[in-house]
Short mmCIF file of C-alpha atoms and ligand atoms in Angstrom, two decimals:
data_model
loop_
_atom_site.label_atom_id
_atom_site.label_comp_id
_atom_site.label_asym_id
_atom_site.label_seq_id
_atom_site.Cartn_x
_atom_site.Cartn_y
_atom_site.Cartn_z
CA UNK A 1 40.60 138.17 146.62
CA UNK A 2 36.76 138.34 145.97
CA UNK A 3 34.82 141.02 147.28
CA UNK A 4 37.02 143.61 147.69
CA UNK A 5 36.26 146.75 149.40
CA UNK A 6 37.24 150.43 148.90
CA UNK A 7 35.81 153.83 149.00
CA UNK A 8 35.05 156.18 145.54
CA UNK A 9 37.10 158.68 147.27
CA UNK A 10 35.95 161.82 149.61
CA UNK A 11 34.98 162.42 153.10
CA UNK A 12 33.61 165.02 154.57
CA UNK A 13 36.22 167.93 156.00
CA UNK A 14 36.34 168.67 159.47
CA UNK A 15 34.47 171.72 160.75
CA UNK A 16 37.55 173.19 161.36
CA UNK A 17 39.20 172.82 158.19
CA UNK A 18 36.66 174.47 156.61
CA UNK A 19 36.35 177.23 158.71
CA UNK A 20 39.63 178.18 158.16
CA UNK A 21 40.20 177.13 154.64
CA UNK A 22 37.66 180.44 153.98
CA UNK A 23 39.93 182.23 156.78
CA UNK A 24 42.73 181.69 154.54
CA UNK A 25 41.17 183.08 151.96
CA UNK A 26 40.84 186.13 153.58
CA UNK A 27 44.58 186.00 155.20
CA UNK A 28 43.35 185.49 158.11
CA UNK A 29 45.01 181.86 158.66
CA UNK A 30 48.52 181.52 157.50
CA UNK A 31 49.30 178.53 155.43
CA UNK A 32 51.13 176.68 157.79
CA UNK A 33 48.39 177.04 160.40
CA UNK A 34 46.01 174.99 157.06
CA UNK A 35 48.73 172.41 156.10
CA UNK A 36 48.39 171.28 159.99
CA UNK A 37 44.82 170.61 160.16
CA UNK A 38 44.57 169.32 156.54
CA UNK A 39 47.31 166.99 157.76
CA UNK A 40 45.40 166.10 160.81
CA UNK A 41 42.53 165.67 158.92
CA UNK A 42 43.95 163.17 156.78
CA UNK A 43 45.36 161.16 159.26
CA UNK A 44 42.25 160.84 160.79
CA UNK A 45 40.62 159.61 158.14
CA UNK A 46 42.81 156.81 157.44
CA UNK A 47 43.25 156.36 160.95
CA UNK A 48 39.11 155.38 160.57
CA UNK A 49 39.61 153.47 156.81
CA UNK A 50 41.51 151.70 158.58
CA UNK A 51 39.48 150.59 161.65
CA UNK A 52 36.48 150.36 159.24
CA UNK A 53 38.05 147.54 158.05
CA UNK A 54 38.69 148.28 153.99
CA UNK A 55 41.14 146.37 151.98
CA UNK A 56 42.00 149.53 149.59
CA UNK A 57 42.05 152.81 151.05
CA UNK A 58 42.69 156.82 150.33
CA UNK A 59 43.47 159.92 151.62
CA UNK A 60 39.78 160.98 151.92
CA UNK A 61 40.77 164.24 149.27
CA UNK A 62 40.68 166.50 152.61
CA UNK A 63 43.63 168.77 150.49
CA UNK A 64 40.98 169.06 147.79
CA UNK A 65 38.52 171.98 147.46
CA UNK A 66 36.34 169.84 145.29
CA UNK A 67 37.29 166.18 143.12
CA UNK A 68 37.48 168.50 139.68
CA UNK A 69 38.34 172.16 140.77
CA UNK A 70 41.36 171.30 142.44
CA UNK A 71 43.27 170.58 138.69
CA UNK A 72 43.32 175.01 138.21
CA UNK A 73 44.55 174.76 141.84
CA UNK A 74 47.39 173.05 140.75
CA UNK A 75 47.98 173.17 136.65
CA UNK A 76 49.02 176.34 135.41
CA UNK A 77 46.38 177.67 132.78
CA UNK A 78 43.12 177.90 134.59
CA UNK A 79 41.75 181.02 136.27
CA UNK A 80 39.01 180.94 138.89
CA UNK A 81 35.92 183.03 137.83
CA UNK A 82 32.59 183.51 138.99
CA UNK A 83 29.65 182.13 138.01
CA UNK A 84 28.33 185.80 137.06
CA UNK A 85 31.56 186.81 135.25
CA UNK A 86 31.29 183.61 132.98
CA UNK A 87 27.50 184.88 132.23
CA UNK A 88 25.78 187.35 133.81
CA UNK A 89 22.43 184.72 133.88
CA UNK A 90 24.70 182.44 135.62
CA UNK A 91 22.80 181.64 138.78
CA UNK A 92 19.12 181.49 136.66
CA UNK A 93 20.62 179.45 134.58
CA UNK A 94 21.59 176.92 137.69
CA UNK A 95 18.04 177.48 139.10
CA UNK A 96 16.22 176.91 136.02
CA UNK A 97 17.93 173.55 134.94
CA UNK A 98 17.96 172.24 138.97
CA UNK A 99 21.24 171.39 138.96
CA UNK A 100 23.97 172.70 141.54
CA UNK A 101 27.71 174.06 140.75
CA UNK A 102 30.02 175.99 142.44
CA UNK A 103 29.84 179.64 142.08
CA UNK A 104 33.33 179.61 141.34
CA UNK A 105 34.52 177.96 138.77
CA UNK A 106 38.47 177.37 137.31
CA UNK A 107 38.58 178.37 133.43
CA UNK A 108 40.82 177.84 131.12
CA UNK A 109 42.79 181.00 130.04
CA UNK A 110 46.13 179.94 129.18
CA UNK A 111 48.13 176.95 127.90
CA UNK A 112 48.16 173.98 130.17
CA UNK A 113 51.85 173.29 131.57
CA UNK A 114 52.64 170.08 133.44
CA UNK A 115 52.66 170.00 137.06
CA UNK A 116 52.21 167.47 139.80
CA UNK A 117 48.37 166.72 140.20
CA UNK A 118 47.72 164.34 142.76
CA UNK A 119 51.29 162.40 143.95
CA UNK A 120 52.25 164.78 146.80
CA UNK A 121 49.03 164.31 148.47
CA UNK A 122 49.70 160.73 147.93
CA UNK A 123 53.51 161.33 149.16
CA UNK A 124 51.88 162.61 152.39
CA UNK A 125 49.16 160.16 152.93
CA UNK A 126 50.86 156.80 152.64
CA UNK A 127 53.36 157.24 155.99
CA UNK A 128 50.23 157.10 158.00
CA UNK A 129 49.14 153.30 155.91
CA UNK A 130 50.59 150.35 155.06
CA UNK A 131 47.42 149.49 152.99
CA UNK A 132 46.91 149.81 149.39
CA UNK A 133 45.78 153.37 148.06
CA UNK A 134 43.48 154.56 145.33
CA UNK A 135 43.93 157.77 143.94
CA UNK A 136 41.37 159.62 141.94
CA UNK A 137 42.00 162.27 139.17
CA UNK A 138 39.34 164.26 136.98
CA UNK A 139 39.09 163.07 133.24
CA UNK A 140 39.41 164.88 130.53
CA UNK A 141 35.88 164.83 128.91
CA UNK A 142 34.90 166.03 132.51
CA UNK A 143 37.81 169.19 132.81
CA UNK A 144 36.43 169.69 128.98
CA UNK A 145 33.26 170.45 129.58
CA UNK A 146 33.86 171.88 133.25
CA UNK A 147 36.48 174.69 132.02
CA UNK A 148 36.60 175.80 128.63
CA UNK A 149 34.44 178.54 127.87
CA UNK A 150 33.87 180.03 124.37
CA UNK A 151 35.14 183.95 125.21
CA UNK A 152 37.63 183.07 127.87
CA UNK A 153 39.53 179.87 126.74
CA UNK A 154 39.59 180.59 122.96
CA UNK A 155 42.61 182.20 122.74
CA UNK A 156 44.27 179.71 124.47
CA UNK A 157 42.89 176.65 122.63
CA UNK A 158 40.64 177.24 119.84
CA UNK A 159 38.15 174.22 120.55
CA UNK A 160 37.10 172.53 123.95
CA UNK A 161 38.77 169.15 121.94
CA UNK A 162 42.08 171.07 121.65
CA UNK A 163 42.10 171.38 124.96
CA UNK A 164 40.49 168.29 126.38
CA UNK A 165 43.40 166.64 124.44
CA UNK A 166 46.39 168.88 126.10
CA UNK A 167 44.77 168.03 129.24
CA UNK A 168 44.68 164.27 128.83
CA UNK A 169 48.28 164.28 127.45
CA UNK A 170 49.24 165.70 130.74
CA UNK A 171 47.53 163.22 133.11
CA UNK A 172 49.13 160.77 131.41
CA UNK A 173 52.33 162.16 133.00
CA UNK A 174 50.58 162.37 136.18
CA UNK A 175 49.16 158.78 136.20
CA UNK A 176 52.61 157.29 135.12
CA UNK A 177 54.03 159.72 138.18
CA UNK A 178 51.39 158.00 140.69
CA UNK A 179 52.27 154.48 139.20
CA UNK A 180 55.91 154.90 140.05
CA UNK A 181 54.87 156.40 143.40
CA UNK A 182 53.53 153.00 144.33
CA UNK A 183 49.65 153.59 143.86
CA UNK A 184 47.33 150.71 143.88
CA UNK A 185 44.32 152.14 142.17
CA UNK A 186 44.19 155.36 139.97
CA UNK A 187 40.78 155.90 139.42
CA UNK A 188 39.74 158.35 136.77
CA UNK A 189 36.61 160.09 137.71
CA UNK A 190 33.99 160.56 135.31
CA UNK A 191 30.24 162.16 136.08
CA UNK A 192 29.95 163.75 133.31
CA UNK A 193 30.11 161.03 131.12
CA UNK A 194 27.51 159.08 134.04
CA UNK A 195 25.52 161.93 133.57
CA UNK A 196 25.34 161.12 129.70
CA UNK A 197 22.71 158.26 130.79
CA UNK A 198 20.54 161.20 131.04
CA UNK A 199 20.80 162.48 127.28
CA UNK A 200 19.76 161.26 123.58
CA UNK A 201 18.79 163.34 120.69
CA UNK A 202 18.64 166.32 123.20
CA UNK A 203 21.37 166.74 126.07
CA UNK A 204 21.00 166.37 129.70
CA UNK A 205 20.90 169.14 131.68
CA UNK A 206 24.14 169.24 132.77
CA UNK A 207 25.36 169.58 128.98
CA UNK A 208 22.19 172.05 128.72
CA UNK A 209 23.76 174.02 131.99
CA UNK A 210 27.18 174.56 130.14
CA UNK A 211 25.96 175.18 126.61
CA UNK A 212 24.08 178.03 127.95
CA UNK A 213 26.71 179.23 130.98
CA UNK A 214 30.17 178.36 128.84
CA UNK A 215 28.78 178.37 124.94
CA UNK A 216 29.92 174.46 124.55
CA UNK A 217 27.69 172.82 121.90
CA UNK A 218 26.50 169.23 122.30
CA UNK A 219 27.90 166.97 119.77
CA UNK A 220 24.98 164.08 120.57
CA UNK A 221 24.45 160.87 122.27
CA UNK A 222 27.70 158.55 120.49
CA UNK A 223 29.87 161.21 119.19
CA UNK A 224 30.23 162.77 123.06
CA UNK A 225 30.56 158.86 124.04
CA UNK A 226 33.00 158.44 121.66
CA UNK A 227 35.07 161.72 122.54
CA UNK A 228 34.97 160.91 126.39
CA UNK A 229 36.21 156.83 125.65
CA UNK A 230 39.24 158.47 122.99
CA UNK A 231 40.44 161.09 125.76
CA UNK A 232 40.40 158.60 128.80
CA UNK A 233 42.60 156.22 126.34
CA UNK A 234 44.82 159.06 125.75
CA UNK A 235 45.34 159.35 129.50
CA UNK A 236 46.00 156.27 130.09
CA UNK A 237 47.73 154.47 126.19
CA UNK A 238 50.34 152.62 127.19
CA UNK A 239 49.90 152.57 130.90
CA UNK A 240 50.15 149.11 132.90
CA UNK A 241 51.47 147.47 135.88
CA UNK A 242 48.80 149.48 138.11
CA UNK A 243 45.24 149.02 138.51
CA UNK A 244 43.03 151.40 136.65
CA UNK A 245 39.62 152.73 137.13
CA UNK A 246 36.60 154.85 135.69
CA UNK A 247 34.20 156.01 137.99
CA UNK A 248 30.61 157.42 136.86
CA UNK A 249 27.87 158.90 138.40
CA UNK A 250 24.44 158.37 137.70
CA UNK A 251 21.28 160.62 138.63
CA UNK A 252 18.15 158.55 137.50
CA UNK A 253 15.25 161.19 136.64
CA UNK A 254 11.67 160.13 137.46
CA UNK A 255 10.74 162.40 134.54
CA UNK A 256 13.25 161.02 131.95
CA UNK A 257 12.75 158.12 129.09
CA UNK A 258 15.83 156.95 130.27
CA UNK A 259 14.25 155.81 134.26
CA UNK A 260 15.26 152.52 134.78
CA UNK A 261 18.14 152.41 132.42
CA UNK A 262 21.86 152.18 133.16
CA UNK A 263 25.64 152.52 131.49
CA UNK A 264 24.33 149.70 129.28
CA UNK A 265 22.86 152.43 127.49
CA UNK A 266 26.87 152.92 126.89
CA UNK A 267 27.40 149.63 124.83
CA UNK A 268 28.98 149.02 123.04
CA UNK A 269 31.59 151.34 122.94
CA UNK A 270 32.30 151.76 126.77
CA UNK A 271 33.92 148.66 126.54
CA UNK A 272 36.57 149.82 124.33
CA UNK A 273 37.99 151.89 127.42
CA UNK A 274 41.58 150.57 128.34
CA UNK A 275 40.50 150.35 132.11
CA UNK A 276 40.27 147.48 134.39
CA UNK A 277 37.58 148.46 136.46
CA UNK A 278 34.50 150.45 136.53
CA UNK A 279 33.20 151.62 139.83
CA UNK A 280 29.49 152.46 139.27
CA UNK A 281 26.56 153.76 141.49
CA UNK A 282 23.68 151.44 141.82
CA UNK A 283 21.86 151.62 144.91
CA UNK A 284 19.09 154.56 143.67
CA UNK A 285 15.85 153.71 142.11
CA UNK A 286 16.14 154.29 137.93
CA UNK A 287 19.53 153.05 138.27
CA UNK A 288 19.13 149.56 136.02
CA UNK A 289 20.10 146.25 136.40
CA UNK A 290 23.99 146.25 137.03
CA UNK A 291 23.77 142.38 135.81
CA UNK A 292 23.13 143.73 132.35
CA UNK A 293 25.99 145.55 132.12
CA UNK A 294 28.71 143.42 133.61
CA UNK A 295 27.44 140.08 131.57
CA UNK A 296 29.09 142.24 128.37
CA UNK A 297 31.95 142.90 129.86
CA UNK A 298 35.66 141.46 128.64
CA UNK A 299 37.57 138.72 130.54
CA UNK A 300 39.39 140.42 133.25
CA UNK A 301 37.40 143.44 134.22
CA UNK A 302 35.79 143.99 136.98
CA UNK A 303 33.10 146.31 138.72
CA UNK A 304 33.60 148.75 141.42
CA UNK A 305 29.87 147.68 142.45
CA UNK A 306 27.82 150.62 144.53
CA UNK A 307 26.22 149.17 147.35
CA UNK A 308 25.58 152.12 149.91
CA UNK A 309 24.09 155.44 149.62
CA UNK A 310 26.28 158.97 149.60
CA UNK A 311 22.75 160.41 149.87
CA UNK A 312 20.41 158.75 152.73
CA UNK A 313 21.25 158.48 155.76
CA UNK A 314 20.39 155.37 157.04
CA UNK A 315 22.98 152.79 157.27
CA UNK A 316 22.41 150.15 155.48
CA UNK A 317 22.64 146.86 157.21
CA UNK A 318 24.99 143.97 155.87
CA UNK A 319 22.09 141.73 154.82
CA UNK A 320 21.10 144.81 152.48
CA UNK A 321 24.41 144.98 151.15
CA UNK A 322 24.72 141.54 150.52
CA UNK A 323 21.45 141.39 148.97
CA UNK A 324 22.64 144.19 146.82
CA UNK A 325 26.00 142.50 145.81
CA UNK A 326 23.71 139.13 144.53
CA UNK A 327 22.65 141.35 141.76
CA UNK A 328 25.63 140.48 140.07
CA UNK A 329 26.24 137.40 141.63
CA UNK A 330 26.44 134.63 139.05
CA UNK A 331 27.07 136.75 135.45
CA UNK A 332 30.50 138.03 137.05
CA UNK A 333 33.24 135.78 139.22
CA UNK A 334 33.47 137.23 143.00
CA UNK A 335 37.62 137.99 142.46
CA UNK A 336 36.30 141.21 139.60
CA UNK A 337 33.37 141.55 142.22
CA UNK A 338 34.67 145.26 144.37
CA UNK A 339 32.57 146.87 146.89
CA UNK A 340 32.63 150.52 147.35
CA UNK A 341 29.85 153.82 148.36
CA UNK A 342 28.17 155.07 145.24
CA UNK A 343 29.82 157.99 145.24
CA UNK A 344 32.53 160.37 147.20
CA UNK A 345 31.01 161.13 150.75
CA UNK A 346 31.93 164.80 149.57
CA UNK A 347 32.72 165.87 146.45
CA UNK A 348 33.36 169.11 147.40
CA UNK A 349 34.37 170.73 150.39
CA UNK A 350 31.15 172.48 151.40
CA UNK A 351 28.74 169.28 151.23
CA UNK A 352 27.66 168.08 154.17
CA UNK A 353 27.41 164.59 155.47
CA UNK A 354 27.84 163.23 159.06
CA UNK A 355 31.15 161.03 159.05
CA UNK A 356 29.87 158.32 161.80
CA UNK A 357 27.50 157.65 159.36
CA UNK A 358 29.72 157.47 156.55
CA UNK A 359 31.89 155.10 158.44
CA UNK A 360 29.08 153.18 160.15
CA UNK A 361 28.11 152.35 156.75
CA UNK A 362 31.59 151.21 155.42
CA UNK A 363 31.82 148.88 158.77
CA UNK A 364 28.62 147.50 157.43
CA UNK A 365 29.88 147.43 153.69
CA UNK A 366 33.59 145.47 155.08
CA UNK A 367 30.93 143.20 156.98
CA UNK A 368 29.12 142.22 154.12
CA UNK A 369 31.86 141.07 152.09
CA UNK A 370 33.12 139.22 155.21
CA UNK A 371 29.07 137.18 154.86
CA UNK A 372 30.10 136.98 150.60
CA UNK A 373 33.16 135.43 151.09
CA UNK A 374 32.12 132.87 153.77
CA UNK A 375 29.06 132.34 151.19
CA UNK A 376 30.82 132.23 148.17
CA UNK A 377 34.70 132.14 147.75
ZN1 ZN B 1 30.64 160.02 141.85
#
């Protein structure tokens, strides 16, 4: 089919949900009391996917307390420390740099033991769907540079490779689980590696943020390129008979050399990632021209194009979308042509954004590729 539409993966929680997710915390909400409204939330959210009108769904991550954390949630190994405790300059360090992270964050401490990841939430989503699902999962070069910390994690593995490794060797178990479980889409998330748009000689500042909070060194521009294309093949060598994805953010900087350009800035060794899709953001200003990057790539792949906004408000109207989508329109074929949000409507469970709008905007996205099929399929 041409035009296909899906979502990058969050939505926002319910009020509720959140509310007493921090109750729990505090034992003031017992656990069964969560699992119902996290259920409830879920279903709702589908409930919407599906009225919106999208061809490939998911569970909206409502079970998630943010897209990356939730891996020391689950996989045995990671501890979840503060900010402070990690380095007592922690929150300057955030203020001084701009850039926002969780206070707490999940560092590795121990070896990494397998466990299931992401296929019960799956196992609970798809009775309330007969549609297609995508599930996401952090990558490795991500966890790498979110988690290992030069005091804390050393004993445990000596280098943040070492254990960027361990950690892709065990979402390969995880993505072959989710394959058998009858996933559509396992999409591999991957900002930090969008973020890498950013850097050159010198790193970006999220690389700057963790060299000074965690004591990571950057390795520069190709060799961290190279390290994040080797681990996502790791993840996924030998994988097929599902579709795969990489998703990557991208923050364009007014103030950067790099305004303007996109993941072409990634060429040519992004294309030697064994994935079949990537889903990209493109609808800020300083984003580049997404028709540059997808005339390079191989037979077969396709683009997970964004074509609304995770940030503004405003709903975009179909003619906007479509106008967006004609970007591309003529140096790809409208079959590897996929239209999705930039972004997750919530990354984490604490941002804010109003969920009419979010779905007011995916009625408008499933509309547009209604207009782009009449037009050109
Ligand atoms: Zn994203």
């Amino acid at each position: 089919m041409a035009f296909t539409t899906t979502v990058v993966g969050s939505f926002p929680r319910p009020r509720e949900l959140i509310e007493s997710t921090k109750k729990h915390t505090k034992g003031e909400v017992t656990q069964k009391e969560l699992d119902g409204l996290v259920e409830k939330a879920t279903r709702s959210i589908i409930a919407h996917e599906e009225e919106a009108g999208l061809d490939v769904i998911t569970d909206g991550e409502q079970r998630r307390s943010s897209f990356v954390s939730f891996v020391g949630d689950k996989i045995p190994g990671f501890k979840v420390m503060h900010i402070a405790q990690l380095n007592p300059d922690g929150l300057e360090i955030l203020k001084r740099n701009k850039v926002q992270l969780t206070y707490m964050r999940a560092v590795v401490t121990e070896k990494l033991s397998d466990a299931v990841l992401a296929r019960d939430e799956f196992e609970a989503a798809k009775k309330y769907s007969r549609k297609p699902f995508k599930v996401t999962l952090p990558a490795p070069y991500l966890v790498m540079w979110e988690s290992w910390h030069k005091e804390f994690s050393k004993d445990a593995y000596a280098t943040p490779e070492d254990f960027a490794h361990a950690y892709a060797r065990l979402l390969r178990k995880e993505v072959l689980r989710l394959k058998d479980a009858g996933v559509s889409f396992i999409q591999i998330d991957e900002p930090m590696l969008g973020d890498l748009t950013e850097a050159g000689d010198k790193p970006d500042r999220y690389r700057r943020v963790f060299n000074e909070l965690y004591g990571q060194e950057y390795r520069g521009f190709k060799e961290e390129l190279r390290l994040a294309v080797d681990l996502l093949n790791e993840a996924t060598s030998g994988v097929s008979g599902v579709r795969l994805g990489v998703h990557m953010d991208r923050w364009p900087n007014k103030d950067s050399p790099y305004f303007d350009l996109g993941y072409e800035r990634f060429l040519p060794e992004l294309l030697e990632t064994k994935t079949d899709q990537f889903v990209l953001e493109y609808t800020s200003a300083g984003t580049g021209d997404p028709a540059k990057l997808v005339k390079e790539f191989p037979a077969g792949m396709e683009i997970g194009l964004g074509v609304v906004s995770v940030q503004d408000y405003e709903v975009e109207s179909p003619e906007t979308i479509v106008s967006r989508v004609k970007r591309v329109i003529g140096s790809i074929e409208p079959e590897r042509i996929w239209l999705n949000p930039d972004c997750g409507f919530a990354p984490g469970m604490f941002r804010t954004f109003p969920t009419d709008v979010a779905f007011a905007k995916l009625r408008s996205m499933t509309k547009a590729a209604e207009m782009l099929r009449k037009e050109y399929a």
